[in-house]
Each structure stands twice: as C-alpha cells, then as structure tokens.
Amino acid sequence: MTMTTAGVIFVLTLVAALVAVYKPFGDYMFRAVSGTRQSRVERGIYRLVGVNPTAEQTWGVYARSVLAFSAVSILFLYLFQRVQNHLWLSLGFDPVVPHGAWNTAVSFVTNTNWQSYSGESTMGHLVQMAGLAVQNFVSAAVGIAVAVALVRGFARSRTGQLGNFWVDLIRITLRILVPIAVLGAIALMIGGVVQNLSAGTDVSTLTGGAQTVTGGPVASQEVIKELGTNGGGFYNVNSAHPFENPTTWTNWLQIFLIFLIPFSLPRVFGRMVGQNRQGYAIAAVMGILAFLSVVITNVFELAGHGTVPQAVGAALEGKEVRFDVSNSATFAAATTLTSTGAVNSFHDSFTSLGGMMTMVNMMLGEVAPGGTGSGLYGLLILAVITVFVAGLMVGRTPEYLGKKIGSREIKFASLYFLITPILVLVGTAAAFATGNNSTALNVGPHGLSEVLYAFTSASNNNGSAFGGITVNTTWWDTATALCMLLGRFLPLIFVLALAGSLARQAPTPASEGTLPTHKPLFIGMVVGVTVVLVALTFLPALALGPLAEGL
C-alpha cells in the first residue's frame, strides 16, 4: 500500500466515524446542556460554591462570571507553578520562573496551551495533574458554555436571560468532558500511552549512551488535551513522543477526539433553535473547509518541492516515520483547524506551502470546526456577517433565524473578527520593531513566517509554533500572554453581547425576501465570506513569508 493510499483510507475512515457520531453524540450534548434535572454531585457543587441553579443571568452577568472564573484560575495556576518545589511529586524541579509561570497560566486558562518550556523537565506531576490538566477541562467547558449562550440568544425572544454560566460550566464538565476523557484514557493506555507516577527510567540509547525517560500521568492528560482542543503536551515534543502517541491507530483516535465535540456542536445548535437543518448547514460549512484544508496540506507535503522531497516522493524531514507524511499532514491540519495546537511532526520543517496552510487554518478563525465551543460561535458570527452582506445585495434588512441583523448586531460581529488580525499583525510588527525577531533561527521569508506563526497561534488561542523560534524570554512570554488574553476574552465578550441583543428581539416571521440559511447557496456564501475575509486581511503578510519562500 502506498503512502497516498494509506492517507486516503485514514481520512475517509475519520470522516465516516465523525458522520456516525454526529447525531447521537450531538443529541447527548443537547440533553446535557438543556436538561433541568440535577445530579446529586451537581447539587453538592452548587451548594459548595453558593450558586442558585435556577437563577439565570443576563449577558453582562454571564460575561463577568466567565471573566471572574478565568481570573481566579490564572492566579491559582500561577501560584501553583511558583511553589511547585514545595509540593508532593515535584520531582525535584525548581519553581517556574515568574514570566514563564505567568505565560503558562494565561496559556492554559485561555485554552491556548502555548508552551515556552519543556514539560518533562519543568513541571512536576502534581502541577501537571492538578494544575494544567484541570484547566484543560474547564477552559474547554468555558468555550462550550459561551457557544450555548449564543445559541440561546438565537433561540429565545423578548428576554435578557442567557442561562447560568456556573450551571453550564459544571454540567459540561461533568456530563460531557469527564466521561469521555475516562473512556478515552483507557483506550490510549491500551494503545501504549503511559500512565504512572514514575520519576523516570534509565535506558541505554542505540549509540551506547544513557538517558532518563520521564514517566507520569500521561494518558489522562493526553485525552483531554485533544478532546478539549487544548494541545499542551506532557512532553516537549508533544504527540510526536511515543509515550503520548505510540501507534498509527492512537494517532487516528487523537484526531477523532480533536474533531468530536466541535463537529457535533452544530447538532446542538440545530436542536436548540428547533431546526436541525440549520445545524446541518453549519456542519457542512465546517466540513467543506476542513476537507479542503486536509487535502491541500496533504498535497503540498506529499508532493513537496526541492530535490530530496521530489526524489523520495514526499517531504519526510521533521516527521515521525511511524506516522508517515500523510498522517502527519492530516494531524497538522486537524490541530490548526481547531484550537488544539498539538503536534506530531515539526511544523517548521513542513514545505513552505504546507506550513502556510497551517497558518491559514488559524487565520480562518479556527472555525472548521474550530475549538470546543469557539468554533461554533465563530462560525455563527460569520453566518451573521454573511446574511448582512446578502441583505445589502438585495436592499433589505438581513435576518438570521428570525432575528434582524441591524447596526448593533453587525458591530458586535465585526469587532469580533477585527480583534485577532489586529493582534497578529501588530504583534508581528512589534517583534521586528523591537529586535525580538532575532530569536528566530532563520532570516528572510522563513524567519518572518516563524514570527507570524507565533502571533497567529497565540492570538487565535492555538498554541502550536514553528519550532525554529525561541520564545522563553521575558519579552516573548509577556507579548504572547497579552495576545492570548485579548484574543480569548475580547471576542468572547462580543459574542455574549450579541447573544444578549438577539435574545431581546421579538421573532421576525420569514417572508419571500428572507434568505434561506439551510440551503447550498447559503453554505457556499459562508465558505466564500470566510475565505475572502482571510485573504483580504492576511494576504500581504503571507506574500512576504511562506508564499515568497515557496516561490
């Protein structure tokens, strides 16, 4: 079997599995976030934190709850890293330096999981388990909660209530993320992912040297790293490490976990607004963009350019031989189409155009299918922009799901999509203006690509990087942390503000002039708007970086 054939089978089986679980898993998530019954554990947590589960919140209160929870989480995780040398299972590691602890705390709370450190030689087991892994759960739950709040804005009328953040957070964590994480961790352990509290094992290398290989609670962190589209690895080389990702089928399972929640959330959207066909339309947009990206990335990596890649039939450098080129390219597309950022190959070693695709995936806004929750609300914002553009074409007030898209709504939608490009381009310019681009190992177009990729990743809460750039300095830790904070919470506030505005509206009956938002025409328009927005915003930067390198 050729590498190309194996890659095609890999992708097709992945698509088939996601299609099979779309309806049952989407319905399960719908029941989890919409049900009124409370478990005994949930009632105990509500009493412990002083939450009235029957009280709902306006968009402003919901947003303040998200920000307060995230602020406390950042403070706790920062302090946890700073005192880790006094904790059990510290493995003798020193406290994380202040700027590194700050960057990491912001990174994991914002669901970015950007890592400017080597995990197995920096973090003790307790910090990994009770600090980083916990944030993998709750940061993912925050994204889903905000997406659900936006959908309630479309589904409800004449009310300012969007639900209760604390109830959403607890239900999503306990009913969706934890059960799947337990089953997924068992499956990964069966596949060879380690799960222990070992401080390390001394082994002999092939060259006769000695090396200590650190063990740890890897499987339990690996599963939520992918399921929650987090991406922070237990080991420095992330999912390229055999203890994190031993075989081709564990590689397949990890990609499936990455896509599982984001691709099933449109079903929740359709159920909540009472029109399943609307969910199918959003899922179709996600699927088209994702499929095109996976195919194009594979083509660039399998064809390659240059004498050696053409001679061997693919760009093999920087990729694990147990995954081959195609599975590595598919993994790279999956983690940058979402906010995962995990890697099983060296993105810096991709071909210039293959590496460009990983950047374009993030520049799309990570909506195909995007992160847990953030992908759905990002694509719904794009749908709002699309119906607004369509309304301008025919000269009528645009409507989406019975809600008019007026000046207030389109301002929130526009601000949402302006934030990330501003952070990416200003951050990249600041790095060069202050001379901090000198940490890149490469000059010229590829050096620009490394800096551009770093700020694209941080601002889009992705977390992957072109590894040729060193970012564990005070300047980089501070700059990327600011991008992660602003790139996560400013768009989130605009999403909730839009949800509140929509929820207060009275429903508008559909008429002959209403654009059908469940048909192929609308699906194609959303795809087009998404691509055009990226092209107009980032094409100059891409032309100076990966495109110039490719030419």
Coordinates of C-alpha atoms in Angstrom, one line a residue, residues 62 141-154 265 269 272 372-378 380 495-496:
Y62 CA -22.7 35.9 32.3
A141 CA -16.1 23.9 29.2
V142 CA -16.0 27.7 29.2
G143 CA -15.8 27.7 25.4
I144 CA -18.8 25.4 25.0
A145 CA -20.8 27.4 27.6
V146 CA -20.3 30.6 25.7
A147 CA -21.4 28.9 22.4
V148 CA -24.5 27.6 24.1
A149 CA -25.3 31.1 25.5
L150 CA -25.1 32.5 21.9
V151 CA -27.4 29.8 20.6
R152 CA -29.8 30.6 23.4
G153 CA -29.7 34.2 22.1
F154 CA -31.0 32.9 18.7
L265 CA -21.9 21.0 18.3
F269 CA -27.3 24.3 17.6
M272 CA -31.8 24.3 20.4
T372 CA -14.7 23.3 21.7
G373 CA -17.4 26.0 21.5
S374 CA -15.2 28.7 20.0
G375 CA -15.5 27.1 16.6
L376 CA -19.3 27.1 16.7
Y377 CA -19.7 30.7 17.9
G378 CA -17.0 31.9 15.5
L380 CA -22.2 31.7 13.7
V495 CA -20.2 37.0 21.4
L496 CA -22.1 37.3 24.7

